[in-house]
PDB file of C-alpha atoms in Angstrom:
ATOM      1  CA  UNK T   1      90.738   2.148 -72.461  1.00 33.00           C
ATOM      2  CA  UNK T   2      90.206  -1.228 -70.833  1.00 38.00           C
ATOM      3  CA  UNK T   3      92.718  -3.854 -71.835  1.00 42.00           C
ATOM      4  CA  UNK T   4      91.623  -7.467 -71.551  1.00 44.00           C
ATOM      5  CA  UNK T   5      94.179  -9.224 -69.401  1.00 49.00           C
ATOM      6  CA  UNK T   6      95.312  -6.005 -67.701  1.00 56.00           C
ATOM      7  CA  UNK T   7      93.554  -6.966 -64.508  1.00 68.00           C
ATOM      8  CA  UNK T   8      95.415 -10.286 -64.506  1.00 78.00           C
ATOM      9  CA  UNK T   9      98.798  -8.592 -64.932  1.00 81.00           C
ATOM     10  CA  UNK T  10      97.985  -6.178 -62.100  1.00 85.00           C
ATOM     11  CA  UNK T  11      96.936  -8.974 -59.769  1.00 88.00           C
ATOM     12  CA  UNK T  12      99.949 -11.101 -60.671  1.00 88.00           C
ATOM     13  CA  UNK T  13     102.260  -8.116 -60.204  1.00 90.00           C
ATOM     14  CA  UNK T  14     100.798  -7.284 -56.797  1.00 92.00           C
ATOM     15  CA  UNK T  15     101.119 -10.901 -55.652  1.00 91.00           C
ATOM     16  CA  UNK T  16     104.719 -11.054 -56.862  1.00 91.00           C
ATOM     17  CA  UNK T  17     105.507  -7.742 -55.122  1.00 93.00           C
ATOM     18  CA  UNK T  18     103.990  -9.006 -51.873  1.00 93.00           C
ATOM     19  CA  UNK T  19     106.207 -12.088 -52.125  1.00 92.00           C
ATOM     20  CA  UNK T  20     109.320  -9.917 -52.451  1.00 94.00           C
ATOM     21  CA  UNK T  21     110.083 -10.072 -56.162  1.00 94.00           C
ATOM     22  CA  UNK T  22     113.030  -7.845 -57.128  1.00 94.00           C
ATOM     23  CA  UNK T  23     111.501  -6.664 -60.418  1.00 93.00           C
ATOM     24  CA  UNK T  24     108.856  -7.271 -63.061  1.00 93.00           C
ATOM     25  CA  UNK T  25     108.729  -7.218 -66.863  1.00 89.00           C
ATOM     26  CA  UNK T  26     105.476  -6.590 -68.717  1.00 88.00           C
ATOM     27  CA  UNK T  27     104.918  -7.124 -72.419  1.00 82.00           C
ATOM     28  CA  UNK T  28     101.912  -4.831 -72.610  1.00 78.00           C
ATOM     29  CA  UNK T  29      99.881  -6.673 -75.212  1.00 73.00           C
ATOM     30  CA  UNK T  30      97.195  -9.285 -74.854  1.00 68.00           C
ATOM     31  CA  UNK T  31      97.881 -12.916 -75.738  1.00 65.00           C
ATOM     32  CA  UNK T  32      95.538 -12.613 -78.712  1.00 72.00           C
ATOM     33  CA  UNK T  33      97.529  -9.666 -80.057  1.00 66.00           C
ATOM     34  CA  UNK T  34     100.886 -11.434 -79.922  1.00 65.00           C
ATOM     35  CA  UNK T  35     103.130  -8.871 -81.659  1.00 68.00           C
ATOM     36  CA  UNK T  36     100.400  -6.832 -83.345  1.00 65.00           C
ATOM     37  CA  UNK T  37     100.107  -3.154 -82.447  1.00 65.00           C
ATOM     38  CA  UNK T  38      99.176  -1.303 -80.459  1.00 73.00           C
ATOM     39  CA  UNK T  39     101.069  -1.989 -77.293  1.00 77.00           C
ATOM     40  CA  UNK T  40      99.082  -0.846 -74.246  1.00 80.00           C
ATOM     41  CA  UNK T  41     101.463   1.434 -72.411  1.00 87.00           C
ATOM     42  CA  UNK T  42      98.551   2.489 -70.185  1.00 88.00           C
ATOM     43  CA  UNK T  43      98.513  -1.054 -68.759  1.00 88.00           C
ATOM     44  CA  UNK T  44     102.229  -0.736 -68.091  1.00 91.00           C
ATOM     45  CA  UNK T  45     101.661   2.560 -66.254  1.00 94.00           C
ATOM     46  CA  UNK T  46      98.924   0.907 -64.175  1.00 93.00           C
ATOM     47  CA  UNK T  47     101.302  -1.886 -63.167  1.00 94.00           C
ATOM     48  CA  UNK T  48     104.015   0.614 -62.218  1.00 95.00           C
ATOM     49  CA  UNK T  49     101.499   2.440 -59.998  1.00 96.00           C
ATOM     50  CA  UNK T  50     100.242  -0.828 -58.483  1.00 94.00           C
ATOM     51  CA  UNK T  51     103.660  -2.029 -57.292  1.00 95.00           C
ATOM     52  CA  UNK T  52     105.488   0.934 -55.746  1.00 93.00           C
ATOM     53  CA  UNK T  53     109.065   0.130 -54.883  1.00 93.00           C
ATOM     54  CA  UNK T  54     109.325  -2.684 -57.436  1.00 95.00           C
ATOM     55  CA  UNK T  55     111.136  -1.754 -60.653  1.00 94.00           C
ATOM     56  CA  UNK T  56     109.079  -2.545 -63.742  1.00 94.00           C
ATOM     57  CA  UNK T  57     110.647  -3.102 -67.156  1.00 91.00           C
ATOM     58  CA  UNK T  58     108.400  -2.267 -70.102  1.00 89.00           C
ATOM     59  CA  UNK T  59     108.256  -4.131 -73.381  1.00 85.00           C
ATOM     60  CA  UNK T  60     106.484  -3.397 -76.654  1.00 81.00           C
ATOM     61  CA  UNK T  61     106.479  -0.942 -79.556  1.00 80.00           C
ATOM     62  CA  UNK T  62     110.070   0.162 -79.005  1.00 81.00           C
ATOM     63  CA  UNK T  63     111.867   0.655 -82.303  1.00 80.00           C
ATOM     64  CA  UNK T  64     113.742   3.942 -81.918  1.00 79.00           C
ATOM     65  CA  UNK T  65     115.567   5.798 -79.169  1.00 78.00           C
ATOM     66  CA  UNK T  66     112.607   8.195 -78.911  1.00 82.00           C
ATOM     67  CA  UNK T  67     110.354   5.204 -78.129  1.00 83.00           C
ATOM     68  CA  UNK T  68     112.566   4.259 -75.173  1.00 82.00           C
ATOM     69  CA  UNK T  69     112.333   7.758 -73.764  1.00 83.00           C
ATOM     70  CA  UNK T  70     108.595   8.035 -74.434  1.00 88.00           C
ATOM     71  CA  UNK T  71     107.804   4.707 -72.774  1.00 89.00           C
ATOM     72  CA  UNK T  72     109.778   5.573 -69.665  1.00 89.00           C
ATOM     73  CA  UNK T  73     108.261   9.055 -69.390  1.00 90.00           C
ATOM     74  CA  UNK T  74     104.672   7.984 -70.096  1.00 93.00           C
ATOM     75  CA  UNK T  75     104.647   4.903 -67.871  1.00 93.00           C
ATOM     76  CA  UNK T  76     107.193   5.491 -65.133  1.00 94.00           C
ATOM     77  CA  UNK T  77     108.907   2.180 -65.897  1.00 91.00           C
ATOM     78  CA  UNK T  78     112.534   1.878 -64.827  1.00 89.00           C
ATOM     79  CA  UNK T  79     113.781   0.193 -67.974  1.00 83.00           C
ATOM     80  CA  UNK T  80     112.822  -0.967 -71.433  1.00 83.00           C
ATOM     81  CA  UNK T  81     113.370  -4.145 -73.371  1.00 79.00           C
ATOM     82  CA  UNK T  82     112.007  -5.190 -76.687  1.00 70.00           C
ATOM     83  CA  UNK T  83     112.585  -6.818 -80.009  1.00 66.00           C
ATOM     84  CA  UNK T  84     113.545  -3.483 -81.537  1.00 62.00           C
ATOM     85  CA  UNK T  85     116.262  -3.001 -78.938  1.00 62.00           C
ATOM     86  CA  UNK T  86     117.533  -6.554 -79.367  1.00 58.00           C
ATOM     87  CA  UNK T  87     117.807  -6.041 -83.129  1.00 57.00           C
ATOM     88  CA  UNK T  88     119.390  -2.590 -82.798  1.00 60.00           C
ATOM     89  CA  UNK T  89     121.634  -2.550 -79.751  1.00 60.00           C
ATOM     90  CA  UNK T  90     122.615   1.067 -80.392  1.00 62.00           C
ATOM     91  CA  UNK T  91     119.112   2.229 -79.291  1.00 61.00           C
ATOM     92  CA  UNK T  92     119.993   2.118 -75.610  1.00 62.00           C
ATOM     93  CA  UNK T  93     123.042   4.299 -76.123  1.00 66.00           C
ATOM     94  CA  UNK T  94     121.073   6.698 -78.347  1.00 66.00           C
ATOM     95  CA  UNK T  95     118.306   6.985 -75.749  1.00 62.00           C
ATOM     96  CA  UNK T  96     120.765   7.708 -72.957  1.00 62.00           C
ATOM     97  CA  UNK T  97     122.525  10.328 -75.060  1.00 66.00           C
ATOM     98  CA  UNK T  98     119.204  11.951 -76.010  1.00 65.00           C
ATOM     99  CA  UNK T  99     118.289  12.205 -72.308  1.00 61.00           C
ATOM    100  CA  UNK T 100     121.604  13.851 -71.546  1.00 61.00           C
ATOM    101  CA  UNK T 101     122.685  10.898 -69.431  1.00 59.00           C
ATOM    102  CA  UNK T 102     126.332  10.029 -69.052  1.00 58.00           C
ATOM    103  CA  UNK T 103     127.107   6.402 -69.704  1.00 54.00           C
ATOM    104  CA  UNK T 104     130.061   4.115 -70.169  1.00 55.00           C
ATOM    105  CA  UNK T 105     130.558   0.480 -71.020  1.00 51.00           C
ATOM    106  CA  UNK T 106     131.782  -1.745 -68.228  1.00 54.00           C
ATOM    107  CA  UNK T 107     133.796  -4.828 -68.944  1.00 52.00           C
TER     108      UNK T 107
END
């Protein structure tokens, strides 16, 4: 699937990586979509592949702990953010637990 705007995000990501950016966040929808589904996780995966060594945070269509895990596995992104996570802060903990990861809060 070709996503309009994907080429722009790839080019911008590669330029930022070349300039030494420490990380990138991609909301994988087009401007015309705003918050309408679907989120284009394939575009996120393309960005991850285009900027090796730069951690990419994915955003979009994350409403449950399973979505966090799926996004990270399908795209290779190093982290996830999204409206669903902001509204339900327990999702991060649930995702880590589901992956078998050990975690603890730091104060």
